[in-house]
Short mmCIF file of C-alpha atoms in Angstrom, two decimals:
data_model
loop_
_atom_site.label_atom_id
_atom_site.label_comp_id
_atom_site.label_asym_id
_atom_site.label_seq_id
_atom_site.Cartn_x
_atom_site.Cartn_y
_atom_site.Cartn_z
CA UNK A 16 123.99 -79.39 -54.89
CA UNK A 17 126.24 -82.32 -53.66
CA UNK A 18 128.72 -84.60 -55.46
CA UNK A 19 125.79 -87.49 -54.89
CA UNK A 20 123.15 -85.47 -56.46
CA UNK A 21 122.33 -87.37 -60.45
CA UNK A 22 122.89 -89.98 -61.95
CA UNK A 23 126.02 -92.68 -60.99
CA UNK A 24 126.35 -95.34 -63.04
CA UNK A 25 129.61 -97.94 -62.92
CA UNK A 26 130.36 -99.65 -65.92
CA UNK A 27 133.03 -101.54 -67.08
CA UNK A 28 135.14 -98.77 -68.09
CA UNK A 29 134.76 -96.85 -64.87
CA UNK A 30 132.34 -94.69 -63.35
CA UNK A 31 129.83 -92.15 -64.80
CA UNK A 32 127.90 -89.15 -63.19
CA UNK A 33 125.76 -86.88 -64.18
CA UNK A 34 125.14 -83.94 -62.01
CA UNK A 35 121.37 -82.72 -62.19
CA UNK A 36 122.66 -78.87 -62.75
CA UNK A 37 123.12 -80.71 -66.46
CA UNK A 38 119.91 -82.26 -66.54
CA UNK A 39 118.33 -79.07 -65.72
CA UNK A 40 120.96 -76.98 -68.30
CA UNK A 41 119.61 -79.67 -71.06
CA UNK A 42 115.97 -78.72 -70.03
CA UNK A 43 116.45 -74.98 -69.98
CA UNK A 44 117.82 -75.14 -73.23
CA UNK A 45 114.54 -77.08 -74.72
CA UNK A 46 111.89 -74.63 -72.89
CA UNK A 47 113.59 -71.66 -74.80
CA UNK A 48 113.04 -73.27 -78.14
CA UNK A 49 109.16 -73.54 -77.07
CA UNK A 50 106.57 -71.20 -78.81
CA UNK A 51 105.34 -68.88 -76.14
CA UNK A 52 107.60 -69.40 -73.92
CA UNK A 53 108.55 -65.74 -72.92
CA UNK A 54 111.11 -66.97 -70.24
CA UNK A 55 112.23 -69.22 -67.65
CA UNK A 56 111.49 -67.80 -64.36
CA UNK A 57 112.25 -68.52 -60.84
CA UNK A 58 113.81 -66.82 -57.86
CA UNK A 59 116.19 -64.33 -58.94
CA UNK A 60 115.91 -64.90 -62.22
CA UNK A 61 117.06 -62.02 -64.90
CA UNK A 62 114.66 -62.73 -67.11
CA UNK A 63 111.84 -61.72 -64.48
CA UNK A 64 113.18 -58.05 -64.71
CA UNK A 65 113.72 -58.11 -68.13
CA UNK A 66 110.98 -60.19 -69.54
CA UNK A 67 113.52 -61.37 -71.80
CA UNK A 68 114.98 -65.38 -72.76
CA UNK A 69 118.30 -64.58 -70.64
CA UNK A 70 120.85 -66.85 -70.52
CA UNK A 71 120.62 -67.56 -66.53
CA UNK A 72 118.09 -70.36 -67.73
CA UNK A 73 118.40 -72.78 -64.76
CA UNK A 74 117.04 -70.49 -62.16
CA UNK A 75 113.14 -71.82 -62.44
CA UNK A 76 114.49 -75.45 -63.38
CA UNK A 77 114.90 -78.15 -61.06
CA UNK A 78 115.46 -81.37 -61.78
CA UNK A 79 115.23 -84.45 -59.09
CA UNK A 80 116.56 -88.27 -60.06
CA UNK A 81 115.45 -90.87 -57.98
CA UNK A 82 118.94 -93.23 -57.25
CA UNK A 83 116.98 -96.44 -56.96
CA UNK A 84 114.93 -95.79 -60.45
CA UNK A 85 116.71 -93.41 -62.41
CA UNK A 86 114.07 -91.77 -63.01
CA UNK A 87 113.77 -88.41 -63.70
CA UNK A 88 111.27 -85.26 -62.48
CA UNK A 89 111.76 -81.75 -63.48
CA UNK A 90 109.67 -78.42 -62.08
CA UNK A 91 110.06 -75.51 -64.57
CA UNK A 92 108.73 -71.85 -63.65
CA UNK A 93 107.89 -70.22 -66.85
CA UNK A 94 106.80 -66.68 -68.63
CA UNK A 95 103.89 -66.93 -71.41
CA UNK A 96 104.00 -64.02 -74.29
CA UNK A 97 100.99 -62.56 -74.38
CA UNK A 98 98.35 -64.50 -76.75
CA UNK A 99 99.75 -67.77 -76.00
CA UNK A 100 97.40 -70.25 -75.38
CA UNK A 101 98.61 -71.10 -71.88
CA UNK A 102 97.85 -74.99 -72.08
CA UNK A 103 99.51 -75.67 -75.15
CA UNK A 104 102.33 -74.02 -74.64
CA UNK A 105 102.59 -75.90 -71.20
CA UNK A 106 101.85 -79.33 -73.18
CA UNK A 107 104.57 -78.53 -75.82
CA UNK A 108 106.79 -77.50 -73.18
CA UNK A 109 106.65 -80.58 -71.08
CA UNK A 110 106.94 -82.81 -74.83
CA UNK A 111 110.01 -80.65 -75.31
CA UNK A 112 111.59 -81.19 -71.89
CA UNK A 113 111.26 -84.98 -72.16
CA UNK A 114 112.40 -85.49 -74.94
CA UNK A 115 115.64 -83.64 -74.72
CA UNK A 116 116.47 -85.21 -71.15
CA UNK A 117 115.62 -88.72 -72.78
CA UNK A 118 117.54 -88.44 -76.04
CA UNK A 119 120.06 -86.30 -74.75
CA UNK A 120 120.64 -87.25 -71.58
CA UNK A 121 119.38 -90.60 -71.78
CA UNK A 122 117.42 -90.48 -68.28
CA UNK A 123 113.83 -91.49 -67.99
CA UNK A 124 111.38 -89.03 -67.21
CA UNK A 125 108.83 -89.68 -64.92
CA UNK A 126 107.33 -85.91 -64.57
CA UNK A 127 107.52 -82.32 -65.65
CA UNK A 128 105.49 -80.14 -63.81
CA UNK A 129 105.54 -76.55 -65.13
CA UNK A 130 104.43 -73.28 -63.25
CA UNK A 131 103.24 -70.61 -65.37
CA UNK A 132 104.74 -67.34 -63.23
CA UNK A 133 103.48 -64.74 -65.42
CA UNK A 134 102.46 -62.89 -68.78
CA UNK A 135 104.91 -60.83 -70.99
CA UNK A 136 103.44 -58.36 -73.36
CA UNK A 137 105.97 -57.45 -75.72
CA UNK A 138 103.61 -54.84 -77.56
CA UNK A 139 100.96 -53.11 -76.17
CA UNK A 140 97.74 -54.36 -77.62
CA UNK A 141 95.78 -51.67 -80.09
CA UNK A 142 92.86 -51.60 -78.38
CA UNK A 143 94.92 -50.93 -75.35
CA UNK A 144 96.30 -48.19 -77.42
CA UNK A 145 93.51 -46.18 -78.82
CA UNK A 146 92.11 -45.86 -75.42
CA UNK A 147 95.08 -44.09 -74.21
CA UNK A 148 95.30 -41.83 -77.03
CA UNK A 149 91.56 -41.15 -76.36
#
């Protein structure tokens, strides 16, 4: 990612700039504190071989700001625990994303589209179960 990639704004005081690795950081952050979210995935993410919240959250996060609007869109690539309902954890996830960028950031969003990657099953389900031991 470039120097010219975020958000540049000149203000009286001088220049600011955001980088959209920070952006994406802020919305990593929020998707972990979403129920069912297992993990952020992504290309080479360490939480895909560990089904685990790792902390190399940007890997399935991208974030893209439009210079002329300032607005904001974000893709997130995502693990579901098991017995999640897959839609509201995907609605609650994008509320979660927004609002951190927006309050936190204080960007705009225009979008967050979010990829469910896969299922983690943290326990073994007990019908699952007795028909091993069977």
């Amino acid at each position: 990612m470039s120097e010219s990639d975020g958000l540049h704004e000149q203000g009286e005081l001088g220049n600011i700039n955001v980088n959209e690795d920070v952006v994406a950081h802020h919305a990593s952050l929020a998707i972990l504190e979403v129920e069912g979210v297992a993990s952020i995935s992504g290309k080479g993410s360490f939480s895909d071989y560990v089904g685990v919240k790792s902390k190399d959250v940007d890997k399935g996060v991208s974030v893209k700001i439009d210079e002329k609007t300032n607005l904001c869109s974000v893709n997130v690539e995502v693990n579901i625990e098991y017995g999640t309902n897959v839609y509201d954890a995907a609605r609650k996830l994008q509320r979660a994303v927004k609002n951190s960028i927006e309050n936190l950031v204080g960007l705009q969003v225009s979008s967050v589209n979010v990829a469910i990657r896969g299922l983690v099953i943290s326990e073994v389900p007990r019908s699952a179960a007795k028909n091993r031991a069977a």
